[in-house]
mmCIF file of C-alpha atoms and ligand atoms in Angstrom:
data_model
loop_
_atom_site.group_PDB
_atom_site.id
_atom_site.type_symbol
_atom_site.label_atom_id
_atom_site.label_comp_id
_atom_site.label_asym_id
_atom_site.label_seq_id
_atom_site.Cartn_x
_atom_site.Cartn_y
_atom_site.Cartn_z
ATOM 1 C CA MET A 1 298.423 145.038 -104.171
ATOM 2 C CA LYS A 2 294.829 146.140 -105.093
ATOM 3 C CA THR A 3 291.732 147.445 -103.365
ATOM 4 C CA TYR A 4 288.690 145.506 -103.600
ATOM 5 C CA LEU A 5 284.978 146.210 -103.177
ATOM 6 C CA TYR A 6 281.667 144.308 -103.389
ATOM 7 C CA ASN A 7 278.141 144.797 -104.596
ATOM 8 C CA LYS A 8 275.801 145.640 -101.674
ATOM 9 C CA ASN A 9 273.110 143.839 -103.593
ATOM 10 C CA GLN A 10 273.152 140.384 -104.315
ATOM 11 C CA ASP A 11 273.115 139.029 -107.856
ATOM 12 C CA GLN A 12 270.611 136.610 -109.044
ATOM 13 C CA ARG A 13 272.531 133.809 -107.538
ATOM 14 C CA GLY A 14 272.320 135.298 -104.223
ATOM 15 C CA ASN A 15 276.013 136.289 -104.234
ATOM 16 C CA HIS A 16 277.625 139.738 -103.434
ATOM 17 C CA GLU A 17 279.975 140.314 -106.543
ATOM 18 C CA VAL A 18 283.647 141.101 -105.491
ATOM 19 C CA HIS A 19 285.511 143.680 -107.923
ATOM 20 C CA VAL A 20 288.968 145.251 -108.077
ATOM 21 C CA SER A 21 288.193 148.944 -107.248
ATOM 22 C CA THR A 22 289.500 149.882 -110.896
ATOM 23 C CA CYS A 23 287.139 147.423 -112.809
ATOM 24 C CA SER A 24 285.167 148.886 -115.559
ATOM 25 C CA ARG A 25 282.124 146.998 -114.227
ATOM 26 C CA LEU A 26 281.353 148.272 -111.080
ATOM 27 C CA PRO A 27 278.353 148.631 -109.306
ATOM 28 C CA ILE A 28 276.776 152.366 -109.058
ATOM 29 C CA THR A 29 278.395 154.169 -106.127
ATOM 30 C CA SER A 30 275.671 153.605 -103.759
ATOM 31 C CA ASN A 31 275.936 149.990 -103.957
ATOM 32 C CA ARG A 32 279.702 149.872 -103.392
ATOM 33 C CA VAL A 33 281.159 148.298 -100.053
ATOM 34 C CA PHE A 34 284.830 148.628 -99.769
ATOM 35 C CA ILE A 35 286.827 145.781 -98.449
ATOM 36 C CA SER A 36 289.241 146.913 -95.892
ATOM 37 C CA GLY A 37 293.095 146.426 -96.519
ATOM 38 C CA PHE A 38 295.025 145.890 -99.667
ATOM 39 C CA HIS A 39 295.047 142.345 -101.472
ATOM 40 C CA SER A 40 297.214 140.346 -103.729
ATOM 41 C CA ASP A 41 294.647 138.409 -105.128
ATOM 42 C CA CYS A 42 290.722 138.174 -105.349
ATOM 43 C CA ARG A 43 290.964 135.133 -102.620
ATOM 44 C CA SER A 44 292.526 137.185 -100.160
ATOM 45 C CA ALA A 45 289.965 140.105 -100.761
ATOM 46 C CA ILE A 46 287.016 137.544 -100.318
ATOM 47 C CA GLN A 47 288.205 136.379 -97.129
ATOM 48 C CA ALA A 48 288.538 139.904 -95.904
ATOM 49 C CA ALA A 49 285.028 140.389 -97.007
ATOM 50 C CA LYS A 50 283.755 137.655 -95.095
ATOM 51 C CA ARG A 51 285.559 138.791 -91.907
ATOM 52 C CA GLN A 52 284.350 142.151 -92.221
ATOM 53 C CA SER A 53 280.722 141.473 -93.303
ATOM 54 C CA GLY A 54 279.913 138.175 -91.470
ATOM 55 C CA LYS A 55 278.540 136.984 -94.770
ATOM 56 C CA THR A 56 279.809 134.139 -96.742
ATOM 57 C CA ASN A 57 278.176 134.617 -99.996
ATOM 58 C CA PHE A 58 280.707 136.347 -102.316
ATOM 59 C CA ASP A 59 281.647 135.733 -105.966
ATOM 60 C CA GLY A 60 284.469 137.001 -107.948
ATOM 61 C CA CYS A 61 283.479 139.557 -111.063
ATOM 62 C CA TYR A 62 283.823 137.696 -114.067
ATOM 63 C CA TYR A 63 285.952 140.619 -115.603
ATOM 64 C CA CYS A 64 288.322 141.547 -112.862
ATOM 65 C CA ALA A 65 288.258 138.684 -110.468
ATOM 66 C CA THR A 66 288.169 135.715 -112.852
ATOM 67 C CA ALA A 67 289.841 133.346 -110.561
ATOM 68 C CA CYS A 68 287.154 133.740 -107.832
ATOM 69 C CA HIS A 69 284.246 133.636 -110.354
ATOM 70 C CA THR A 70 282.218 130.548 -109.811
ATOM 71 C CA GLY A 71 279.440 131.158 -112.341
HETATM 72 ZN ZN1 ZN B 101 284.566 143.359 -111.828
#
């Protein structure tokens, strides 16, 4: 089980990029928003991020959440 976080800033496609907390490509500290709980995969983490934030625009990191990366 892993912890995840997302970038407070949206990327060029308007999405908040979701990372495993150990990713080497994390946003700078002040732009990190931790997703509550522990998750077995990025889909679970994104569901939690949606519940937590009320937003729907999340995308997985290309490097650490490939299964959830949509472009
Ligand atoms: Zn990442």
